[in-house]
Short mmCIF file of N, CA, C and O in Angstrom, two decimals:
data_model
loop_
_atom_site.label_atom_id
_atom_site.label_comp_id
_atom_site.label_asym_id
_atom_site.label_seq_id
_atom_site.Cartn_x
_atom_site.Cartn_y
_atom_site.Cartn_z
N MET A 1255 7.69 32.78 -0.78
CA MET A 1255 6.79 32.82 -1.93
C MET A 1255 5.44 32.22 -1.53
O MET A 1255 5.37 31.22 -0.83
N LEU A 1256 4.38 32.84 -1.99
CA LEU A 1256 3.04 32.35 -1.71
C LEU A 1256 2.71 31.19 -2.63
O LEU A 1256 3.15 31.13 -3.78
N ILE A 1257 1.91 30.26 -2.13
CA ILE A 1257 1.55 29.07 -2.91
C ILE A 1257 0.81 29.46 -4.19
O ILE A 1257 0.96 28.81 -5.22
N SER A 1258 0.05 30.53 -4.14
CA SER A 1258 -0.72 30.96 -5.32
C SER A 1258 0.17 31.54 -6.42
O SER A 1258 -0.27 31.68 -7.55
N GLU A 1259 1.41 31.85 -6.11
CA GLU A 1259 2.33 32.42 -7.10
C GLU A 1259 3.10 31.37 -7.89
O GLU A 1259 3.79 31.68 -8.83
N ILE A 1260 2.96 30.10 -7.53
CA ILE A 1260 3.69 29.02 -8.19
C ILE A 1260 2.82 28.40 -9.27
O ILE A 1260 1.67 28.04 -9.02
N ASN A 1261 3.37 28.25 -10.46
CA ASN A 1261 2.65 27.59 -11.55
C ASN A 1261 2.72 26.09 -11.31
O ASN A 1261 3.78 25.49 -11.39
N PRO A 1262 1.58 25.44 -11.02
CA PRO A 1262 1.61 24.02 -10.69
C PRO A 1262 2.01 23.13 -11.87
O PRO A 1262 2.42 21.99 -11.67
N TYR A 1263 1.90 23.64 -13.08
CA TYR A 1263 2.27 22.85 -14.26
C TYR A 1263 3.76 22.90 -14.54
O TYR A 1263 4.27 22.11 -15.32
N GLN A 1264 4.47 23.84 -13.89
CA GLN A 1264 5.90 24.00 -14.14
C GLN A 1264 6.74 24.01 -12.86
O GLN A 1264 7.94 24.23 -12.92
N ALA A 1265 6.13 23.76 -11.73
CA ALA A 1265 6.85 23.79 -10.45
C ALA A 1265 8.03 22.81 -10.49
O ALA A 1265 7.92 21.72 -11.04
N LEU A 1266 9.13 23.24 -9.93
CA LEU A 1266 10.33 22.41 -9.88
C LEU A 1266 10.42 21.67 -8.55
O LEU A 1266 9.92 22.16 -7.53
N ALA A 1267 11.04 20.51 -8.58
CA ALA A 1267 11.29 19.78 -7.34
C ALA A 1267 12.20 20.64 -6.47
O ALA A 1267 13.24 21.09 -6.92
N SER A 1268 11.78 20.90 -5.25
CA SER A 1268 12.57 21.76 -4.37
C SER A 1268 12.13 21.59 -2.92
O SER A 1268 11.04 21.08 -2.64
N GLU A 1269 12.96 22.05 -2.04
CA GLU A 1269 12.63 22.04 -0.61
C GLU A 1269 11.42 22.93 -0.37
O GLU A 1269 10.56 22.61 0.46
N GLU A 1270 11.33 24.03 -1.09
CA GLU A 1270 10.20 24.95 -0.95
C GLU A 1270 8.87 24.25 -1.29
O GLU A 1270 7.90 24.36 -0.56
N LEU A 1271 8.86 23.48 -2.38
CA LEU A 1271 7.66 22.74 -2.76
C LEU A 1271 7.33 21.69 -1.70
O LEU A 1271 6.17 21.53 -1.32
N ASP A 1272 8.35 21.00 -1.21
CA ASP A 1272 8.14 20.00 -0.16
C ASP A 1272 7.49 20.61 1.08
O ASP A 1272 6.56 20.04 1.65
N ILE A 1273 7.97 21.77 1.49
CA ILE A 1273 7.44 22.45 2.67
C ILE A 1273 5.99 22.87 2.46
O ILE A 1273 5.14 22.69 3.34
N LEU A 1274 5.68 23.41 1.27
CA LEU A 1274 4.31 23.81 0.97
C LEU A 1274 3.35 22.62 1.05
O LEU A 1274 2.27 22.71 1.62
N ILE A 1275 3.76 21.50 0.48
CA ILE A 1275 2.92 20.31 0.52
C ILE A 1275 2.78 19.78 1.94
O ILE A 1275 1.69 19.42 2.39
N ASP A 1276 3.88 19.78 2.68
CA ASP A 1276 3.84 19.31 4.06
C ASP A 1276 2.89 20.16 4.90
O ASP A 1276 2.06 19.64 5.65
N GLU A 1277 2.98 21.48 4.75
CA GLU A 1277 2.14 22.38 5.54
C GLU A 1277 0.68 22.35 5.10
O GLU A 1277 -0.22 22.23 5.93
N ASP A 1278 0.44 22.46 3.79
CA ASP A 1278 -0.93 22.62 3.30
C ASP A 1278 -1.70 21.32 3.15
O ASP A 1278 -2.92 21.33 3.22
N LEU A 1279 -1.02 20.22 2.92
CA LEU A 1279 -1.72 18.95 2.73
C LEU A 1279 -1.70 18.09 3.99
O LEU A 1279 -2.69 17.45 4.33
N PHE A 1280 -0.57 18.08 4.67
CA PHE A 1280 -0.41 17.20 5.84
C PHE A 1280 -0.45 17.93 7.17
O PHE A 1280 -0.36 17.31 8.22
N GLY A 1281 -0.54 19.27 7.14
CA GLY A 1281 -0.61 20.03 8.37
C GLY A 1281 0.69 20.07 9.14
O GLY A 1281 0.70 20.34 10.34
N GLY A 1282 1.80 19.82 8.44
CA GLY A 1282 3.11 19.85 9.08
C GLY A 1282 3.59 21.26 9.32
O GLY A 1282 2.93 22.24 8.98
N VAL A 1283 4.77 21.36 9.89
CA VAL A 1283 5.36 22.66 10.18
C VAL A 1283 6.55 22.96 9.28
O VAL A 1283 7.22 23.97 9.45
N GLY A 1284 6.81 22.10 8.29
CA GLY A 1284 7.95 22.32 7.39
C GLY A 1284 9.26 22.19 8.12
O GLY A 1284 9.38 21.43 9.08
N GLY A 1285 10.25 22.92 7.68
CA GLY A 1285 11.54 22.92 8.34
C GLY A 1285 12.42 21.75 7.97
O GLY A 1285 12.20 21.05 7.00
N ALA A 1286 13.44 21.52 8.79
CA ALA A 1286 14.47 20.52 8.49
C ALA A 1286 13.93 19.09 8.47
O ALA A 1286 14.48 18.23 7.80
N SER A 1287 12.86 18.83 9.20
CA SER A 1287 12.33 17.47 9.26
C SER A 1287 11.30 17.18 8.17
O SER A 1287 10.69 16.11 8.15
N CYS A 1288 11.11 18.10 7.25
CA CYS A 1288 10.12 17.94 6.18
C CYS A 1288 10.57 16.86 5.20
O CYS A 1288 11.70 16.87 4.73
N PRO A 1289 9.68 15.91 4.88
CA PRO A 1289 10.03 14.88 3.90
C PRO A 1289 10.30 15.49 2.51
O PRO A 1289 9.78 16.54 2.17
N SER A 1290 11.06 14.79 1.71
CA SER A 1290 11.40 15.25 0.35
C SER A 1290 10.35 14.75 -0.63
O SER A 1290 10.62 13.92 -1.50
N TYR A 1291 9.14 15.26 -0.51
CA TYR A 1291 8.02 14.78 -1.32
C TYR A 1291 8.29 14.86 -2.82
O TYR A 1291 7.90 13.98 -3.57
N SER A 1292 8.94 15.93 -3.26
CA SER A 1292 9.10 16.17 -4.71
C SER A 1292 10.21 15.35 -5.35
O SER A 1292 10.33 15.33 -6.57
N THR A 1293 11.01 14.64 -4.54
CA THR A 1293 12.10 13.85 -5.11
C THR A 1293 12.10 12.39 -4.64
O THR A 1293 12.81 11.57 -5.23
N ASP A 1294 11.32 12.05 -3.65
CA ASP A 1294 11.33 10.70 -3.09
C ASP A 1294 10.13 9.90 -3.58
O ASP A 1294 9.01 10.09 -3.11
N ASP A 1295 10.35 9.00 -4.54
CA ASP A 1295 9.26 8.21 -5.12
C ASP A 1295 8.57 7.31 -4.10
O ASP A 1295 7.44 6.88 -4.32
N SER A 1296 9.21 7.03 -2.98
CA SER A 1296 8.58 6.17 -1.98
C SER A 1296 7.42 6.88 -1.26
O SER A 1296 6.62 6.24 -0.58
N LEU A 1297 7.32 8.20 -1.42
CA LEU A 1297 6.25 8.98 -0.76
C LEU A 1297 5.07 9.25 -1.69
O LEU A 1297 4.06 9.82 -1.26
N VAL A 1298 5.16 8.82 -2.95
CA VAL A 1298 4.13 9.11 -3.94
C VAL A 1298 2.76 8.61 -3.51
O VAL A 1298 1.77 9.33 -3.58
N HIS A 1299 2.68 7.38 -3.05
CA HIS A 1299 1.38 6.81 -2.71
C HIS A 1299 0.79 7.42 -1.43
O HIS A 1299 -0.43 7.48 -1.28
N LYS A 1300 1.66 7.90 -0.55
CA LYS A 1300 1.18 8.61 0.65
C LYS A 1300 0.47 9.90 0.22
O LYS A 1300 -0.62 10.20 0.71
N ILE A 1301 1.06 10.62 -0.71
CA ILE A 1301 0.45 11.86 -1.20
C ILE A 1301 -0.83 11.54 -1.95
O ILE A 1301 -1.85 12.21 -1.77
N ARG A 1302 -0.79 10.53 -2.80
CA ARG A 1302 -1.96 10.14 -3.59
C ARG A 1302 -3.15 9.80 -2.67
O ARG A 1302 -4.27 10.26 -2.89
N ARG A 1303 -2.90 8.99 -1.65
CA ARG A 1303 -3.97 8.62 -0.71
C ARG A 1303 -4.55 9.86 -0.02
O ARG A 1303 -5.76 9.98 0.16
N LYS A 1304 -3.68 10.75 0.39
CA LYS A 1304 -4.12 11.96 1.09
C LYS A 1304 -4.95 12.85 0.16
O LYS A 1304 -5.99 13.37 0.56
N LEU A 1305 -4.52 13.00 -1.09
CA LEU A 1305 -5.28 13.81 -2.05
C LEU A 1305 -6.67 13.22 -2.28
O LEU A 1305 -7.66 13.94 -2.32
N GLN A 1306 -6.74 11.91 -2.43
CA GLN A 1306 -8.02 11.25 -2.66
C GLN A 1306 -8.95 11.42 -1.45
O GLN A 1306 -10.14 11.65 -1.60
N LYS A 1307 -8.37 11.34 -0.26
CA LYS A 1307 -9.17 11.49 0.96
C LYS A 1307 -9.67 12.93 1.13
O LYS A 1307 -10.84 13.16 1.40
N VAL A 1308 -8.78 13.88 0.94
CA VAL A 1308 -9.11 15.29 1.16
C VAL A 1308 -10.04 15.83 0.08
O VAL A 1308 -10.99 16.55 0.37
N TYR A 1309 -9.77 15.48 -1.19
CA TYR A 1309 -10.52 16.09 -2.30
C TYR A 1309 -11.59 15.18 -2.88
O TYR A 1309 -12.33 15.58 -3.78
N GLY A 1310 -11.70 13.95 -2.39
CA GLY A 1310 -12.81 13.09 -2.73
C GLY A 1310 -12.92 12.62 -4.17
O GLY A 1310 -14.01 12.37 -4.65
N SER A 1311 -11.81 12.51 -4.86
CA SER A 1311 -11.85 11.99 -6.23
C SER A 1311 -10.59 11.17 -6.48
O SER A 1311 -9.57 11.34 -5.81
N GLN A 1312 -10.68 10.29 -7.45
CA GLN A 1312 -9.56 9.41 -7.77
C GLN A 1312 -8.39 10.20 -8.36
O GLN A 1312 -8.58 11.10 -9.17
N VAL A 1313 -7.20 9.82 -7.95
CA VAL A 1313 -5.96 10.37 -8.52
C VAL A 1313 -5.22 9.20 -9.15
O VAL A 1313 -4.94 8.20 -8.49
N THR A 1314 -4.94 9.32 -10.45
CA THR A 1314 -4.28 8.27 -11.19
C THR A 1314 -2.87 8.70 -11.54
O THR A 1314 -2.64 9.85 -11.92
N LEU A 1315 -1.93 7.77 -11.41
CA LEU A 1315 -0.54 8.02 -11.78
C LEU A 1315 -0.19 7.12 -12.95
O LEU A 1315 -0.69 5.99 -13.03
N GLY A 1316 0.68 7.59 -13.82
CA GLY A 1316 1.07 6.74 -14.94
C GLY A 1316 2.22 7.31 -15.73
O GLY A 1316 2.82 8.31 -15.36
N ARG A 1317 2.47 6.63 -16.84
CA ARG A 1317 3.56 7.04 -17.73
C ARG A 1317 2.98 7.55 -19.04
O ARG A 1317 1.93 7.10 -19.49
N THR A 1318 3.70 8.48 -19.64
CA THR A 1318 3.34 9.02 -20.95
C THR A 1318 4.32 8.49 -21.98
O THR A 1318 5.24 7.75 -21.64
N ARG A 1319 4.15 8.91 -23.20
CA ARG A 1319 5.12 8.58 -24.26
C ARG A 1319 6.00 9.77 -24.58
O ARG A 1319 6.73 9.75 -25.56
N ILE A 1320 5.93 10.79 -23.76
CA ILE A 1320 6.71 12.00 -23.96
C ILE A 1320 8.05 11.83 -23.25
O ILE A 1320 8.09 11.63 -22.04
N LYS A 1321 9.14 11.89 -23.99
CA LYS A 1321 10.46 11.64 -23.39
C LYS A 1321 10.84 12.67 -22.34
O LYS A 1321 11.43 12.33 -21.33
N SER A 1322 10.51 13.93 -22.57
CA SER A 1322 10.92 14.97 -21.62
C SER A 1322 10.08 14.97 -20.35
O SER A 1322 10.53 15.45 -19.31
N LYS A 1323 8.85 14.47 -20.41
CA LYS A 1323 7.98 14.42 -19.24
C LYS A 1323 7.24 13.08 -19.24
O LYS A 1323 6.08 12.99 -19.61
N PRO A 1324 7.93 12.02 -18.80
CA PRO A 1324 7.37 10.68 -18.93
C PRO A 1324 6.33 10.27 -17.88
O PRO A 1324 5.81 9.17 -17.94
N TYR A 1325 5.99 11.15 -16.94
CA TYR A 1325 5.03 10.78 -15.89
C TYR A 1325 3.86 11.75 -15.85
O TYR A 1325 4.02 12.94 -16.15
N PHE A 1326 2.69 11.24 -15.46
CA PHE A 1326 1.53 12.10 -15.30
C PHE A 1326 0.80 11.75 -14.02
O PHE A 1326 0.91 10.63 -13.50
N SER A 1327 0.04 12.72 -13.54
CA SER A 1327 -0.92 12.52 -12.46
C SER A 1327 -2.23 13.13 -12.95
O SER A 1327 -2.23 14.24 -13.49
N ARG A 1328 -3.33 12.40 -12.75
CA ARG A 1328 -4.63 12.86 -13.22
C ARG A 1328 -5.62 12.83 -12.07
O ARG A 1328 -5.71 11.86 -11.33
N TYR A 1329 -6.38 13.91 -11.94
CA TYR A 1329 -7.41 14.05 -10.92
C TYR A 1329 -8.77 13.92 -11.59
O TYR A 1329 -9.06 14.64 -12.54
N GLY A 1330 -9.58 12.98 -11.14
CA GLY A 1330 -10.90 12.77 -11.70
C GLY A 1330 -10.93 11.60 -12.66
O GLY A 1330 -9.89 11.12 -13.11
N THR A 1331 -12.12 11.13 -12.98
CA THR A 1331 -12.26 9.97 -13.86
C THR A 1331 -12.98 10.29 -15.16
O THR A 1331 -12.90 9.53 -16.10
N ASP A 1332 -13.67 11.40 -15.22
CA ASP A 1332 -14.40 11.77 -16.43
C ASP A 1332 -13.43 12.44 -17.41
O ASP A 1332 -12.82 13.46 -17.07
N PRO A 1333 -13.26 11.91 -18.62
CA PRO A 1333 -12.31 12.47 -19.58
C PRO A 1333 -12.56 13.95 -19.90
O PRO A 1333 -11.63 14.68 -20.19
N SER A 1334 -13.81 14.40 -19.81
CA SER A 1334 -14.09 15.80 -20.15
C SER A 1334 -13.84 16.76 -19.00
O SER A 1334 -13.72 17.96 -19.22
N THR A 1335 -13.73 16.27 -17.78
CA THR A 1335 -13.53 17.17 -16.64
C THR A 1335 -12.28 16.86 -15.82
O THR A 1335 -11.98 17.59 -14.88
N SER A 1336 -11.56 15.80 -16.14
CA SER A 1336 -10.36 15.47 -15.35
C SER A 1336 -9.24 16.46 -15.68
O SER A 1336 -9.22 17.09 -16.72
N THR A 1337 -8.32 16.58 -14.74
CA THR A 1337 -7.18 17.48 -14.88
C THR A 1337 -5.91 16.65 -14.80
O THR A 1337 -5.80 15.75 -13.98
N GLU A 1338 -4.94 16.98 -15.65
CA GLU A 1338 -3.71 16.20 -15.71
C GLU A 1338 -2.50 17.12 -15.67
O GLU A 1338 -2.52 18.20 -16.24
N VAL A 1339 -1.46 16.68 -14.97
CA VAL A 1339 -0.18 17.37 -14.97
C VAL A 1339 0.90 16.39 -15.41
O VAL A 1339 0.78 15.19 -15.17
N LEU A 1340 1.93 16.89 -16.06
CA LEU A 1340 3.04 16.08 -16.54
C LEU A 1340 4.30 16.47 -15.79
O LEU A 1340 4.43 17.61 -15.33
N ALA A 1341 5.25 15.55 -15.69
CA ALA A 1341 6.50 15.84 -14.99
C ALA A 1341 7.60 14.87 -15.40
O ALA A 1341 7.34 13.85 -16.02
N GLU A 1342 8.80 15.22 -15.00
CA GLU A 1342 9.98 14.43 -15.31
C GLU A 1342 10.09 13.19 -14.42
O GLU A 1342 10.74 12.22 -14.79
N THR A 1343 9.49 13.24 -13.23
CA THR A 1343 9.54 12.10 -12.31
C THR A 1343 8.14 11.86 -11.74
O THR A 1343 7.29 12.76 -11.74
N LYS A 1344 7.92 10.66 -11.22
CA LYS A 1344 6.64 10.31 -10.62
C LYS A 1344 6.37 11.19 -9.39
O LYS A 1344 5.25 11.68 -9.20
N SER A 1345 7.39 11.39 -8.57
CA SER A 1345 7.19 12.18 -7.36
C SER A 1345 6.88 13.64 -7.69
O SER A 1345 6.04 14.26 -7.02
N LEU A 1346 7.50 14.19 -8.71
CA LEU A 1346 7.20 15.57 -9.08
C LEU A 1346 5.80 15.68 -9.67
O LEU A 1346 5.10 16.66 -9.42
N SER A 1347 5.36 14.67 -10.41
CA SER A 1347 4.01 14.75 -10.99
C SER A 1347 2.94 14.78 -9.89
O SER A 1347 2.00 15.57 -9.97
N ILE A 1348 3.07 13.97 -8.86
CA ILE A 1348 2.06 13.97 -7.80
C ILE A 1348 2.16 15.26 -6.97
O ILE A 1348 1.14 15.78 -6.50
N CYS A 1349 3.35 15.82 -6.84
CA CYS A 1349 3.49 17.09 -6.12
C CYS A 1349 2.87 18.24 -6.91
O CYS A 1349 2.25 19.13 -6.34
N ARG A 1350 3.03 18.21 -8.22
CA ARG A 1350 2.38 19.23 -9.05
C ARG A 1350 0.87 19.12 -8.94
O ARG A 1350 0.16 20.13 -8.88
N MET A 1351 0.35 17.90 -8.93
CA MET A 1351 -1.09 17.71 -8.77
C MET A 1351 -1.54 18.21 -7.40
O MET A 1351 -2.57 18.88 -7.27
N ALA A 1352 -0.79 17.91 -6.36
CA ALA A 1352 -1.12 18.39 -5.02
C ALA A 1352 -1.16 19.92 -4.99
O ALA A 1352 -2.09 20.51 -4.45
N LEU A 1353 -0.17 20.54 -5.58
CA LEU A 1353 -0.10 22.00 -5.63
C LEU A 1353 -1.31 22.57 -6.36
O LEU A 1353 -1.95 23.52 -5.89
N LEU A 1354 -1.68 21.97 -7.47
CA LEU A 1354 -2.82 22.42 -8.25
C LEU A 1354 -4.11 22.33 -7.43
O LEU A 1354 -4.91 23.27 -7.38
N LEU A 1355 -4.32 21.20 -6.76
CA LEU A 1355 -5.53 21.02 -5.97
C LEU A 1355 -5.58 21.94 -4.76
O LEU A 1355 -6.63 22.48 -4.41
N ILE A 1356 -4.44 22.14 -4.13
CA ILE A 1356 -4.37 23.07 -2.99
C ILE A 1356 -4.74 24.47 -3.45
O ILE A 1356 -5.54 25.17 -2.82
N GLN A 1357 -4.17 24.90 -4.58
CA GLN A 1357 -4.47 26.24 -5.11
C GLN A 1357 -5.95 26.38 -5.47
O GLN A 1357 -6.56 27.39 -5.15
N ARG A 1358 -6.52 25.40 -6.12
CA ARG A 1358 -7.93 25.46 -6.53
C ARG A 1358 -8.84 25.58 -5.32
O ARG A 1358 -9.90 26.20 -5.41
N ASN A 1359 -8.48 24.97 -4.23
CA ASN A 1359 -9.35 24.94 -3.07
C ASN A 1359 -9.04 26.05 -2.06
O ASN A 1359 -9.65 26.09 -1.00
N GLU A 1360 -8.11 26.93 -2.39
CA GLU A 1360 -7.83 28.09 -1.54
C GLU A 1360 -8.91 29.15 -1.69
O GLU A 1360 -9.17 29.90 -0.80
N ASP A 1361 -9.49 29.21 -2.88
CA ASP A 1361 -10.45 30.28 -3.21
C ASP A 1361 -11.72 30.20 -2.39
O ASP A 1361 -12.22 29.24 -2.01
#
């Protein structure tokens, strides 16, 4: 599946998502040694730092009051232009944000 075919607001935690992030954000080769970015909360800050470095804007992580999607990731600091994604876990929220930013910058 092409990265442009995945809805970043609804992407599921999966090995496929992990491989896309590894290849497109970290320049990895994917495969069996690919980290579990979408399920391992210990990798969240590694992704956040990389996104901030590559895309040059602050990425904020936090909690919502929505029971079904209690985590968010936000790109940017201006309330009128920032972008936010919601997710069931912290690691999935940062992966959805990574996917969104990768897609936006493919064009």
